[in-house]
Amino acid sequence: MSLSRREFVKLCSAGVAGLSISRMCHPGVLHAMTEGAKKAPVLWVQGQGCTGCSVSLLNSVHPRIKEILLDVISLEFHPTVMGSEGTLAVEHMYAVADKFKGNFFLLVEGAIPTAKEGRYCIVGETTDAKGHHKEITMMELVRELAPKALATVGIGTCSAYGGIPAARGNVTGATSLKDFFEHEKIKTLLVNVPGCPPHPDWMVGTLVAAWSHVLNPKEHPLPELDDSGRPMLFYGENIHENCPYVELYDKAQFAPTFTKPGCKAELGCKGPSTYADCFKRRWNNGINWCVENAVCIGCVEPDFPDGKSPFYVAE
Amino acid sequence: MSQATTPHGGAGDTVRIPIDPVTRIEGHLKVEVEVKDGVVVDARCYGGMFRGFEQILRGRDPRDSSQIVQRICGVCPTAHCTASVMAQDAAFGVKTPTNGRIVRNLIFGANYLQSHILHFYHLAALDYVKGPDVAPFVPRYTNADLITDRIKDKTKADSTNKYGLDQYLKALEVRRICHEMVAMFGGRMPHVQGMVGGGTTQIPTAERIADYAARFKEVLKFVTDEYLPLIYTLGSVYTDLFATGVGYKNVISFGVFPLDDDGKTSLHKPGVYIDGKDEPFDPKLIKEYVKYSFFDYSKPGGLHYSEGETNPNPDKAGAYSFVKAPRYKDKPCEAGPLARMWITNPAISPVGQKLLKELYGIEAKNFRDLGDKAFSIMGRHVARAEETYFVAQAIEKWLKEVKPEAETYAKPEIPDSAEGTGFTEAPRGSLLHYLKIKDKKIDNYQVVSATLWNCNPRDDMGQRGPVEQALIGVPVPDIKNPVNVGRLIRAFDP
């Protein structure tokens, strides 16, 4: 992977002055960035999602998406981006999975519906020797690809924890990768990068760290994961405790409505129960973030959305 | 579901070609065409996914809907948010302050630019422009009919292709900048925080407005200097695609971008054009049919969205799609940039007027001057590019109208029971959200989205959906490389 050390530091540190880089990034991982230029083969599949995670990835700034596509990863399958379609695309995907068996990343966007044998999400079809077509469900796709992958990354809250498709009232049996792996006894390493959507840095940073670990596991231990399978690097700190408005909270200066000054805890902000580094990383090239604009809805958490709903009143 | 295909297609044989997945779209779509003597004679669109937003929304706080429904689509979350907050405004009986209306237009307008640029460059362009020979640009069809195949002079072919490819890469930056414009007042993208029932959540400062304007200037330059010229250049290479993929020529628009606080006027007008006649838009005339959809209704026939039902049944005999079939006056209607530009009929951009004359010999002042050429694969791309310019012109006006530090939000009271509909236009087409509140909770929520209007299956009367119909007559000279099928579908931005 030809990501410069400087780029990677930026990715991990969010560029905040005075923040210790060593605290944010394992030094071994940084070292790896100056090594080899091998591109990681990636198969990105989509289940019950909205493509928001993919669109968020396109917003990457350090490095730019152009560099990610041309220099960092080899994106062999991605339904929204790739040039191919139909049988051509599906056959290529299976061929890559076999060619790079045990040596590619499976990135999963969207939940896996399990009701009705998975027929709530058809992802493509194959042709057998007799020329018969057979639809492939998301369930079958993950069952086939995950055991062959080096590691699986749950991109976004839908694949990491079920997310919106698995919310109260759902009829499709939408489930997370973790639960699906347990049910199917799939042992492949699973890392979660939740968020609805995840920040582009969280996706690229996790992938680079994981690939560095693969290239040289002794030098580069896998980034530490929390109990929910997330890299502590990006999800280790509490939004509320680090919020620029926490002083207003301590003084009980609460905003009565969205457009009035004050801490937004009484409007429903879920910062106190949410762990992510949005407070310093901010979004869309540092333009804004949810708490500054409105309220945090806790989209990176395993209990999103039901545990965070209703979004617009206090916890 | 299994079916045999005819392995080879001689003259007079009908060959069935499935494309699954149709890629470079948002969501899961399969299309199956029947080809006879090199042209499509029948087509079916299979919507392959159901998530159940209607069930998930039931029983929640009505204000939560604008956050939940954005997760219907990561490419157009602002459209779903807009429809939802408009439905909330109506149900809550709250009037958004003038500044809130304008900020909403700035948020949604920026995402229009983002969505159209993303669509043309990153979803559609690889049907014409040859990318580098690395993933994700390969594999590609062996007989792909790209610019490099079309232009005989190799030097000219390569330079034209490079012109397109360089723009593909540059457009990645430009669409990201558009998202930064959305985030300026919307919080973050994808999935904005800043639009709620009653207005928007962040008072615009003079500094923010200036930051937005600076980015906008860059985007407008790209649209004028690169996007529009590329579209017309492409059209001059693919002249045949101005006569391919006609469809029903019935179009619908709900109208979008309110220009006054009472919602009486909008930038794009509401209206329908059916059987060659313009008519006013009347929401009462919308019905959704499910004979060929994986849904059961409690009674036969079509249902108006206010009594809409969403009961999925993937085992339903004869059904082939998770998409319902919306109809207006029982007619299938196309939605999207072509529909809006046809109905509103604004002036064509100066760049467009100049190039239409130079490259095609067409004198065109307004969109309808394109005539029958508009109803085609290339016509839809022209409509989208011209609309990008049209919306950009409006953004320039809103930037002058928006007031720094002026209120954007009026706090609503949640009524015990009420209903409201939000009518808008997603970049890809007409979108409505219907909200019914009972005991301060969501009792029914129905979404009729652009994909439903365009990519629906047959209705109870047996009429094909608009994309299915537009596929009829599309040339497929090489059954192993059905290039034009994907081109037609993607021109709709499903």
mmCIF file of C-alpha atoms in Angstrom, chain A residues 46-48 77 79 90 111-113 115-126 133-141, chain B residues 1 19-22 25 27-31 46-51 294 314 320-322:
data_model
loop_
_atom_site.group_PDB
_atom_site.id
_atom_site.type_symbol
_atom_site.label_atom_id
_atom_site.label_comp_id
_atom_site.label_asym_id
_atom_site.label_seq_id
_atom_site.Cartn_x
_atom_site.Cartn_y
_atom_site.Cartn_z
ATOM 1 C CA GLN A 46 -23.743 -4.793 -0.255
ATOM 2 C CA GLY A 47 -26.680 -6.272 1.587
ATOM 3 C CA GLN A 48 -29.505 -4.367 3.242
ATOM 4 C CA PHE A 77 -15.885 -5.838 -6.681
ATOM 5 C CA PRO A 79 -21.688 -2.779 -7.031
ATOM 6 C CA VAL A 90 -20.298 -11.982 -10.393
ATOM 7 C CA ALA A 111 -27.275 -6.032 7.081
ATOM 8 C CA ILE A 112 -27.950 -9.659 6.180
ATOM 9 C CA PRO A 113 -31.647 -10.575 6.068
ATOM 10 C CA ALA A 115 -36.035 -14.515 7.027
ATOM 11 C CA LYS A 116 -37.534 -16.390 4.037
ATOM 12 C CA GLU A 117 -34.176 -18.034 3.269
ATOM 13 C CA GLY A 118 -32.657 -14.601 2.712
ATOM 14 C CA ARG A 119 -34.890 -13.684 -0.231
ATOM 15 C CA TYR A 120 -35.412 -10.125 1.017
ATOM 16 C CA CYS A 121 -32.072 -9.293 -0.566
ATOM 17 C CA ILE A 122 -31.014 -10.719 -3.929
ATOM 18 C CA VAL A 123 -27.536 -9.550 -4.888
ATOM 19 C CA GLY A 124 -26.974 -11.157 -8.274
ATOM 20 C CA GLU A 125 -27.160 -14.443 -10.078
ATOM 21 C CA THR A 126 -24.975 -17.225 -11.409
ATOM 22 C CA HIS A 133 -29.735 -19.038 -13.752
ATOM 23 C CA LYS A 134 -29.834 -19.059 -9.981
ATOM 24 C CA GLU A 135 -30.376 -16.019 -7.805
ATOM 25 C CA ILE A 136 -27.817 -15.370 -5.060
ATOM 26 C CA THR A 137 -29.051 -14.026 -1.742
ATOM 27 C CA MET A 138 -26.920 -11.817 0.507
ATOM 28 C CA MET A 139 -26.960 -14.711 2.997
ATOM 29 C CA GLU A 140 -25.483 -17.133 0.459
ATOM 30 C CA LEU A 141 -22.924 -14.607 -0.705
ATOM 31 C CA MET B 1 -36.454 -19.020 -9.514
ATOM 32 C CA ILE B 19 -28.371 -8.651 -16.108
ATOM 33 C CA ASP B 20 -28.041 -9.208 -12.374
ATOM 34 C CA PRO B 21 -26.795 -7.139 -10.688
ATOM 35 C CA VAL B 22 -27.322 -3.962 -12.656
ATOM 36 C CA ILE B 25 -26.910 2.348 -9.294
ATOM 37 C CA GLY B 27 -29.674 -0.621 -4.527
ATOM 38 C CA HIS B 28 -30.312 -4.078 -5.912
ATOM 39 C CA LEU B 29 -31.769 -4.312 -9.391
ATOM 40 C CA LYS B 30 -31.969 -7.020 -12.007
ATOM 41 C CA VAL B 31 -33.227 -6.479 -15.501
ATOM 42 C CA TYR B 46 -36.751 -6.889 -10.729
ATOM 43 C CA GLY B 47 -36.293 -4.860 -7.539
ATOM 44 C CA GLY B 48 -34.304 -7.287 -5.378
ATOM 45 C CA MET B 49 -34.479 -5.848 -1.877
ATOM 46 C CA PHE B 50 -37.030 -5.063 0.823
ATOM 47 C CA ARG B 51 -36.012 -3.463 4.125
ATOM 48 C CA PHE B 294 -44.103 -9.091 -3.701
ATOM 49 C CA PRO B 314 -41.721 -12.955 -1.233
ATOM 50 C CA TYR B 320 -41.204 -10.458 -9.600
ATOM 51 C CA SER B 321 -40.233 -7.274 -7.771
ATOM 52 C CA PHE B 322 -40.121 -5.633 -4.340
#
